[in-house]
Amino acid sequence: KFRFALNLIGILIGCAAVMGLVSITQGLKNNVSDQLEVFGPQNVIVIPGDLNQGPGPVGVGSLGWRDLEIIKKLPEVEMATPIVAGKIAQFEVRGERYFAEVYGITHEYDDINKNTELADGRAFLRTDSAAAIIGSNIAKPPNKDEAILEVGDRLNIEVKVRDEVKTMTLRVIGVLKPTGGSFGADLDGSINIPLRTVQQLYEVGGEFSFIMAQAESVETVSETVEAIENKLGDSVSVVSYESAQEMVGEVLGTIEAVLGGIAAISLVVAGVGIINTMMVSVMERTREIGTMKAIGAKSREVLMIFLSEAMLTGLVGGVIGVIFGIFLSQVIGNFINLRASSSLGLSLLVVSFAILTSMISGIYPAWRAAKLSPVEALRYG
């Protein structure tokens, strides 16, 4: 029983590690996919320079009004809007200091990005200047029981530009519904301000971080991407919903493979343990094997006895390991605020892998037991 328990624990730990890590990675994939839904399948983002050189949607360099006009005039583009991103501001509410990412957007932003909905208040008008639409985590920080900012409140922000501290008072005109972010942007923790106000406050002139454009339909997104690239050349990168999914999928797929491989090593180690303990089992039960063979047991039957024991170890250890791995992934997911995702297919795959590992590990000891001579086995010990 003790020997069986040791084998069981080895398999259990390996399966729990595989199940837990893969479930966390799959949850991360789903989370990113949900964020990309906010991006919108009909929209494309035009980024200056090479996307690989910068995080999120902010590339190297900048775009200007001329680039915006070129994009807007393309027949494949329904509408386009410039965005200033990557700016940080701090503010104080009730004696506590907070930090937020600032975005400069136009009144057209809501027409293009339909997925960013308001929980309260209104969208920007063309005439707005000292106004702000805040994310859900700005209105009500996760560690607070009540909202600290509402529509109509004044928000005094403080920014640092070229070693100079600048302040500005904004009126909160809207609060966004929780979105979870979009393509590297934390919309829930953002403060959105009219574009020209941000350009003046941060002294960026007529530069934009990126331009969001909308194709006429989902079917024409590829043509829109190609048209923008042909017009603006290699000076920009154009990212669509589909290409963003491919990039993220490649990265997360690699992470999932690496983590799954590391966890699978635990199962291999458990397999080595099974070989050792089953070899000891064969030695301890040599006289028993001899007795079975003496009264008519065939070599095949002895082989199946030991293989069945190995298979049972893998089955029980795999099932318990999967259950424990799912529980572990949920605990870790709650701790890091990420919803882990496990599936029946993954569970069956892990259990099958555990059974296969156990049976492969048990083949040699079982073969040794089956090949024992009855006379020699009875004489053993």
Short mmCIF file of C-alpha atoms in Angstrom, two decimals:
data_model
loop_
_atom_site.label_atom_id
_atom_site.label_comp_id
_atom_site.label_asym_id
_atom_site.label_seq_id
_atom_site.Cartn_x
_atom_site.Cartn_y
_atom_site.Cartn_z
CA LYS A 1 0.00 0.00 0.00
CA PHE A 2 2.80 2.39 0.91
CA ARG A 3 4.63 1.61 -2.35
CA PHE A 4 1.44 2.17 -4.35
CA ALA A 5 0.84 5.46 -2.49
CA LEU A 6 4.33 6.71 -3.39
CA ASN A 7 3.77 5.95 -7.07
CA LEU A 8 0.37 7.59 -6.86
CA ILE A 9 1.77 10.80 -5.37
CA GLY A 10 4.44 11.01 -8.08
CA ILE A 11 1.87 10.76 -10.87
CA LEU A 12 -0.53 13.06 -9.01
CA ILE A 13 2.03 15.86 -8.70
CA GLY A 14 2.97 15.60 -12.37
CA CYS A 15 -0.65 15.69 -13.55
CA ALA A 16 -1.54 18.57 -11.20
CA ALA A 17 1.42 20.58 -12.54
CA VAL A 18 0.47 19.96 -16.18
CA MET A 19 -3.24 20.64 -15.61
CA GLY A 20 -2.66 23.74 -13.48
CA LEU A 21 -0.10 25.42 -15.74
CA VAL A 22 -1.94 24.68 -18.99
CA SER A 23 -5.26 25.87 -17.48
CA ILE A 24 -3.66 29.15 -16.39
CA THR A 25 -2.16 29.65 -19.86
CA GLN A 26 -5.47 28.82 -21.54
CA GLY A 27 -7.19 31.31 -19.23
CA LEU A 28 -4.63 33.93 -20.29
CA LYS A 29 -5.41 33.15 -23.94
CA ASN A 30 -9.14 33.62 -23.35
CA ASN A 31 -8.50 36.83 -21.43
CA VAL A 32 -6.44 38.27 -24.30
CA SER A 33 -9.08 37.17 -26.82
CA ASP A 34 -11.73 39.00 -24.78
CA GLN A 35 -9.54 42.09 -24.76
CA LEU A 36 -9.10 41.86 -28.52
CA GLU A 37 -12.89 41.80 -28.88
CA VAL A 38 -12.81 45.37 -27.52
CA PHE A 39 -10.40 46.20 -30.34
CA GLY A 40 -13.14 45.38 -32.86
CA PRO A 41 -12.93 43.00 -35.86
CA GLN A 42 -13.69 45.83 -38.30
CA ASN A 43 -10.99 48.18 -36.99
CA VAL A 44 -7.28 48.52 -37.76
CA ILE A 45 -4.58 50.39 -35.87
CA VAL A 46 -1.88 52.31 -37.72
CA ILE A 47 1.31 52.46 -35.67
CA PRO A 48 4.47 54.43 -36.49
CA GLY A 49 7.56 52.32 -37.13
CA ASP A 50 7.91 48.64 -36.33
CA LEU A 51 5.43 47.13 -33.88
CA ASN A 52 8.09 44.73 -32.55
CA GLN A 53 10.08 47.68 -31.20
CA GLY A 54 7.40 48.91 -28.82
CA PRO A 55 4.90 47.47 -26.30
CA GLY A 56 1.15 47.54 -26.90
CA PRO A 57 -0.15 49.78 -29.68
CA VAL A 58 2.57 52.43 -29.27
CA GLY A 59 5.37 52.09 -31.78
CA VAL A 60 8.56 54.08 -32.34
CA GLY A 61 8.07 57.58 -33.77
CA SER A 62 4.82 59.42 -34.35
CA LEU A 63 2.12 60.18 -36.86
CA GLY A 64 0.72 63.58 -37.85
CA TRP A 65 -2.31 65.29 -39.34
CA ARG A 66 -0.99 64.65 -42.86
CA ASP A 67 -0.95 60.89 -42.21
CA LEU A 68 -4.50 61.09 -40.84
CA GLU A 69 -5.76 62.92 -43.93
CA ILE A 70 -4.10 60.36 -46.24
CA ILE A 71 -5.81 57.51 -44.37
CA LYS A 72 -9.20 59.25 -44.30
CA LYS A 73 -9.13 59.81 -48.06
CA LEU A 74 -8.63 56.13 -48.86
CA PRO A 75 -11.83 54.65 -50.36
CA GLU A 76 -11.38 51.48 -48.25
CA VAL A 77 -11.52 53.50 -45.00
CA GLU A 78 -14.92 54.33 -43.52
CA MET A 79 -13.55 56.68 -40.85
CA ALA A 80 -10.37 57.28 -38.83
CA THR A 81 -9.40 58.98 -35.59
CA PRO A 82 -6.04 59.91 -34.03
CA ILE A 83 -5.07 58.88 -30.51
CA VAL A 84 -2.33 60.06 -28.15
CA ALA A 85 -1.31 57.34 -25.67
CA GLY A 86 1.45 56.38 -23.26
CA LYS A 87 1.04 59.47 -21.06
CA ILE A 88 0.90 59.24 -17.27
CA ALA A 89 -0.86 61.52 -14.79
CA GLN A 90 -1.38 61.44 -11.06
CA PHE A 91 -4.26 62.78 -9.03
CA GLU A 92 -5.35 62.97 -5.42
CA VAL A 93 -8.76 62.09 -4.02
CA ARG A 94 -9.59 62.22 -0.31
CA GLY A 95 -5.96 62.40 0.66
CA GLU A 96 -4.89 59.38 -1.42
CA ARG A 97 -2.70 59.64 -4.51
CA TYR A 98 -3.41 57.62 -7.66
CA PHE A 99 -1.75 57.13 -11.05
CA ALA A 100 -3.50 56.70 -14.38
CA GLU A 101 -2.69 56.36 -18.08
CA VAL A 102 -3.94 59.29 -20.14
CA TYR A 103 -5.38 58.98 -23.66
CA GLY A 104 -6.11 61.84 -25.98
CA ILE A 105 -9.10 61.01 -28.16
CA THR A 106 -11.63 62.77 -30.38
CA HIS A 107 -15.42 62.71 -30.43
CA GLU A 108 -15.16 60.23 -33.34
CA TYR A 109 -13.50 57.60 -31.15
CA ASP A 110 -16.84 56.27 -29.87
CA ASP A 111 -18.17 55.91 -33.42
CA ILE A 112 -15.23 53.65 -34.34
CA ASN A 113 -14.76 51.77 -31.08
CA LYS A 114 -18.30 50.59 -30.32
CA ASN A 115 -17.16 48.20 -27.61
CA THR A 116 -16.11 50.89 -25.13
CA GLU A 117 -19.47 51.70 -23.60
CA LEU A 118 -20.37 54.30 -21.00
CA ALA A 119 -21.77 53.20 -17.67
CA ASP A 120 -22.74 56.80 -16.88
CA GLY A 121 -22.51 60.24 -18.44
CA ARG A 122 -21.93 61.18 -22.06
CA ALA A 123 -19.32 60.98 -24.81
CA PHE A 124 -17.11 63.86 -25.94
CA LEU A 125 -18.49 66.66 -28.06
CA ARG A 126 -16.42 68.59 -30.58
CA THR A 127 -16.48 71.62 -28.25
CA ASP A 128 -15.21 69.82 -25.10
CA SER A 129 -11.77 70.80 -23.78
CA ALA A 130 -11.29 70.47 -19.99
CA ALA A 131 -13.39 67.29 -19.77
CA ALA A 132 -12.59 63.69 -18.90
CA ILE A 133 -14.12 60.25 -19.39
CA ILE A 134 -12.64 57.91 -16.79
CA GLY A 135 -12.23 54.13 -16.64
CA SER A 136 -14.13 51.97 -14.17
CA ASN A 137 -11.07 51.44 -11.95
CA ILE A 138 -10.46 55.18 -11.78
CA ALA A 139 -14.05 55.84 -10.70
CA LYS A 140 -13.96 52.97 -8.21
CA PRO A 141 -10.50 51.53 -7.46
CA PRO A 142 -10.55 47.73 -6.90
CA ASN A 143 -9.51 48.15 -3.27
CA LYS A 144 -12.36 50.54 -2.46
CA ASP A 145 -15.92 49.70 -1.45
CA GLU A 146 -17.39 52.88 -2.93
CA ALA A 147 -16.74 55.07 -5.97
CA ILE A 148 -14.31 57.95 -5.40
CA LEU A 149 -15.25 59.84 -8.58
CA GLU A 150 -18.59 60.33 -10.31
CA VAL A 151 -19.98 62.23 -13.27
CA GLY A 152 -19.88 65.93 -12.47
CA ASP A 153 -16.88 65.74 -10.11
CA ARG A 154 -13.78 67.85 -10.59
CA LEU A 155 -10.56 65.95 -11.23
CA ASN A 156 -7.25 67.72 -10.63
CA ILE A 157 -4.46 65.94 -12.50
CA GLU A 158 -0.72 66.53 -12.23
CA VAL A 159 1.70 65.69 -15.03
CA LYS A 160 5.43 66.05 -15.58
CA VAL A 161 6.59 67.43 -18.92
CA ARG A 162 10.29 68.05 -19.55
CA ASP A 163 11.02 68.18 -15.80
CA GLU A 164 8.23 70.69 -15.32
CA VAL A 165 5.18 69.81 -13.20
CA LYS A 166 1.90 70.96 -14.73
CA THR A 167 -1.60 70.78 -13.25
CA MET A 168 -5.02 70.86 -14.86
CA THR A 169 -8.59 70.67 -13.59
CA LEU A 170 -10.99 68.47 -15.54
CA ARG A 171 -14.70 67.87 -15.25
CA VAL A 172 -15.73 64.20 -15.27
CA ILE A 173 -18.41 63.84 -17.96
CA GLY A 174 -18.48 60.04 -18.26
CA VAL A 175 -17.50 56.73 -16.67
CA LEU A 176 -16.69 53.70 -18.86
CA LYS A 177 -18.04 50.21 -18.30
CA PRO A 178 -15.36 47.64 -17.34
CA THR A 179 -13.60 46.34 -20.46
CA GLY A 180 -10.52 44.52 -19.13
CA GLY A 181 -8.24 46.33 -21.58
CA SER A 182 -7.59 46.18 -25.29
CA PHE A 183 -4.35 45.24 -27.07
CA GLY A 184 -1.99 46.31 -24.29
CA ALA A 185 -4.12 49.28 -23.21
CA ASP A 186 -5.64 49.34 -19.72
CA LEU A 187 -8.88 51.18 -20.48
CA ASP A 188 -10.26 50.48 -17.00
CA GLY A 189 -7.38 52.40 -15.44
CA SER A 190 -7.35 55.27 -17.95
CA ILE A 191 -8.37 58.90 -18.13
CA ASN A 192 -9.59 59.96 -21.58
CA ILE A 193 -9.21 63.64 -22.45
CA PRO A 194 -9.96 65.53 -25.69
CA LEU A 195 -7.06 65.10 -28.13
CA ARG A 196 -6.07 68.76 -28.53
CA THR A 197 -6.11 69.25 -24.76
CA VAL A 198 -3.67 66.36 -24.31
CA GLN A 199 -1.43 67.65 -27.10
CA GLN A 200 -1.23 71.06 -25.39
CA LEU A 201 -0.83 69.65 -21.88
CA TYR A 202 1.98 67.26 -22.82
CA GLU A 203 3.43 69.60 -25.48
CA VAL A 204 3.48 67.01 -28.24
CA GLY A 205 2.37 69.42 -30.97
CA GLY A 206 0.42 67.80 -33.79
CA GLU A 207 1.77 64.29 -33.17
CA PHE A 208 -0.25 61.14 -32.49
CA SER A 209 0.77 57.83 -30.95
CA PHE A 210 -1.38 55.88 -33.40
CA ILE A 211 -4.44 56.14 -35.63
CA MET A 212 -7.47 53.89 -35.40
CA ALA A 213 -9.29 53.36 -38.68
CA GLN A 214 -12.45 51.47 -39.56
CA ALA A 215 -12.92 49.42 -42.70
CA GLU A 216 -16.22 49.51 -44.57
CA SER A 217 -16.93 45.93 -43.45
CA VAL A 218 -15.29 42.95 -41.78
CA GLU A 219 -14.80 41.39 -45.22
CA THR A 220 -12.76 44.37 -46.49
CA VAL A 221 -10.34 44.62 -43.53
CA SER A 222 -7.49 42.94 -45.47
CA GLU A 223 -7.94 45.34 -48.39
CA THR A 224 -7.94 48.28 -45.96
CA VAL A 225 -4.69 47.11 -44.34
CA GLU A 226 -3.07 46.68 -47.76
CA ALA A 227 -4.25 50.11 -48.96
CA ILE A 228 -2.82 51.89 -45.88
CA GLU A 229 0.49 50.03 -46.14
CA ASN A 230 0.78 50.87 -49.85
CA LYS A 231 0.06 54.55 -49.20
CA LEU A 232 2.24 55.11 -46.13
CA GLY A 233 4.95 52.54 -46.91
CA ASP A 234 7.33 50.95 -44.42
CA SER A 235 7.14 53.92 -42.05
CA VAL A 236 4.07 52.36 -40.36
CA SER A 237 2.77 49.03 -39.13
CA VAL A 238 -0.91 48.23 -39.62
CA VAL A 239 -2.49 45.84 -37.15
CA SER A 240 -5.90 44.26 -37.65
CA TYR A 241 -7.95 42.13 -35.25
CA GLU A 242 -6.90 38.98 -37.11
CA SER A 243 -3.17 39.80 -37.20
CA ALA A 244 -3.24 40.79 -33.52
CA GLN A 245 -4.82 37.45 -32.68
CA GLU A 246 -2.13 35.64 -34.67
CA MET A 247 0.70 37.50 -32.92
CA VAL A 248 -0.75 36.92 -29.47
CA GLY A 249 -1.54 33.30 -30.32
CA GLU A 250 2.05 32.62 -31.34
CA VAL A 251 3.46 34.10 -28.14
CA LEU A 252 0.98 32.40 -25.82
CA GLY A 253 1.31 29.12 -27.75
CA THR A 254 5.05 29.16 -27.09
CA ILE A 255 4.50 29.94 -23.42
CA GLU A 256 1.94 27.13 -23.14
CA ALA A 257 4.31 24.65 -24.81
CA VAL A 258 7.21 25.60 -22.54
CA LEU A 259 5.15 25.46 -19.34
CA GLY A 260 3.48 22.21 -20.41
CA GLY A 261 6.89 20.71 -21.21
CA ILE A 262 8.30 21.72 -17.84
CA ALA A 263 5.30 20.22 -16.08
CA ALA A 264 5.52 17.03 -18.19
CA ILE A 265 9.04 16.49 -16.84
CA SER A 266 7.37 15.84 -13.48
CA LEU A 267 5.50 12.93 -15.06
CA VAL A 268 8.73 11.55 -16.52
CA VAL A 269 10.34 11.74 -13.07
CA ALA A 270 7.27 9.98 -11.66
CA GLY A 271 7.71 7.27 -14.34
CA VAL A 272 11.29 6.65 -13.21
CA GLY A 273 9.99 6.31 -9.67
CA ILE A 274 7.43 3.75 -10.83
CA ILE A 275 10.16 1.68 -12.51
CA ASN A 276 12.19 1.66 -9.28
CA THR A 277 9.33 0.78 -6.95
CA MET A 278 7.91 -1.88 -9.28
CA MET A 279 11.32 -3.50 -9.64
CA VAL A 280 11.47 -3.68 -5.85
CA SER A 281 7.94 -5.09 -5.90
CA VAL A 282 8.99 -7.86 -8.33
CA MET A 283 11.91 -8.77 -6.08
CA GLU A 284 9.73 -8.81 -2.96
CA ARG A 285 7.05 -10.93 -4.64
CA THR A 286 9.41 -13.39 -6.35
CA ARG A 287 8.24 -16.38 -4.26
CA GLU A 288 4.62 -15.34 -4.81
CA ILE A 289 5.23 -15.24 -8.58
CA GLY A 290 6.88 -18.67 -8.39
CA THR A 291 3.87 -20.07 -6.51
CA MET A 292 1.45 -18.66 -9.10
CA LYS A 293 3.45 -20.16 -11.95
CA ALA A 294 3.76 -23.50 -10.11
CA ILE A 295 -0.02 -23.85 -9.87
CA GLY A 296 -0.53 -23.01 -13.55
CA ALA A 297 -0.36 -19.23 -14.02
CA LYS A 298 0.92 -18.30 -17.47
CA SER A 299 3.64 -15.71 -18.13
CA ARG A 300 1.06 -13.52 -19.91
CA GLU A 301 -1.15 -13.51 -16.81
CA VAL A 302 1.75 -12.50 -14.55
CA LEU A 303 2.63 -9.77 -17.04
CA MET A 304 -0.94 -8.44 -16.98
CA ILE A 305 -1.03 -8.42 -13.16
CA PHE A 306 1.91 -6.01 -12.98
CA LEU A 307 0.81 -3.94 -15.97
CA SER A 308 -2.68 -3.62 -14.44
CA GLU A 309 -1.10 -2.34 -11.25
CA ALA A 310 0.85 0.26 -13.23
CA MET A 311 -2.24 1.26 -15.22
CA LEU A 312 -4.30 1.61 -12.04
CA THR A 313 -1.58 3.82 -10.57
CA GLY A 314 -1.72 6.08 -13.63
CA LEU A 315 -5.52 6.18 -13.71
CA VAL A 316 -6.07 7.00 -10.04
CA GLY A 317 -3.08 9.37 -9.88
CA GLY A 318 -4.14 11.06 -13.11
CA VAL A 319 -7.75 11.63 -12.04
CA ILE A 320 -6.80 12.95 -8.60
CA GLY A 321 -4.01 15.04 -10.16
CA VAL A 322 -6.40 16.60 -12.68
CA ILE A 323 -8.90 17.50 -9.95
CA PHE A 324 -6.14 18.98 -7.79
CA GLY A 325 -4.67 20.82 -10.82
CA ILE A 326 -8.04 22.42 -11.62
CA PHE A 327 -8.42 23.50 -7.99
CA LEU A 328 -4.85 24.85 -7.96
CA SER A 329 -5.38 26.82 -11.18
CA GLN A 330 -8.55 28.39 -9.76
CA VAL A 331 -6.73 29.45 -6.58
CA ILE A 332 -3.81 30.93 -8.55
CA GLY A 333 -6.24 32.54 -11.01
CA ASN A 334 -8.14 34.26 -8.19
CA PHE A 335 -4.86 35.43 -6.69
CA ILE A 336 -3.62 37.03 -9.95
CA ASN A 337 -7.12 38.12 -11.04
CA LEU A 338 -7.21 35.79 -14.05
CA ARG A 339 -9.92 33.28 -14.83
CA ALA A 340 -8.26 29.91 -15.43
CA SER A 341 -9.75 27.75 -18.18
CA SER A 342 -9.80 23.97 -18.11
CA SER A 343 -11.64 21.62 -20.46
CA LEU A 344 -12.78 18.01 -20.55
CA GLY A 345 -10.47 17.37 -23.51
CA LEU A 346 -7.44 18.63 -21.59
CA SER A 347 -8.42 16.57 -18.54
CA LEU A 348 -8.74 13.37 -20.60
CA LEU A 349 -5.43 14.11 -22.32
CA VAL A 350 -3.61 14.51 -18.99
CA VAL A 351 -5.17 11.33 -17.53
CA SER A 352 -4.32 9.39 -20.71
CA PHE A 353 -0.74 10.68 -20.57
CA ALA A 354 -0.51 9.58 -16.92
CA ILE A 355 -1.77 6.07 -17.76
CA LEU A 356 0.59 5.81 -20.73
CA THR A 357 3.55 6.97 -18.64
CA SER A 358 2.73 4.50 -15.88
CA MET A 359 2.30 1.57 -18.27
CA ILE A 360 5.53 2.32 -20.16
CA SER A 361 7.31 2.56 -16.81
CA GLY A 362 5.81 -0.75 -15.70
CA ILE A 363 6.59 -2.76 -18.86
CA TYR A 364 10.14 -3.77 -17.92
CA PRO A 365 9.40 -4.80 -14.31
CA ALA A 366 6.31 -6.71 -15.52
CA TRP A 367 8.36 -8.44 -18.24
CA ARG A 368 11.00 -9.39 -15.65
CA ALA A 369 8.29 -10.87 -13.43
CA ALA A 370 6.72 -12.81 -16.30
CA LYS A 371 10.05 -14.33 -17.35
CA LEU A 372 10.91 -15.70 -13.91
CA SER A 373 11.40 -19.46 -13.75
CA PRO A 374 9.00 -21.10 -11.21
CA VAL A 375 11.83 -23.22 -9.71
CA GLU A 376 14.20 -20.29 -9.34
CA ALA A 377 11.40 -18.04 -8.04
CA LEU A 378 10.39 -20.56 -5.32
CA ARG A 379 14.03 -20.96 -4.33
CA TYR A 380 14.48 -17.15 -4.03
CA GLY A 381 15.02 -15.76 -0.52
#
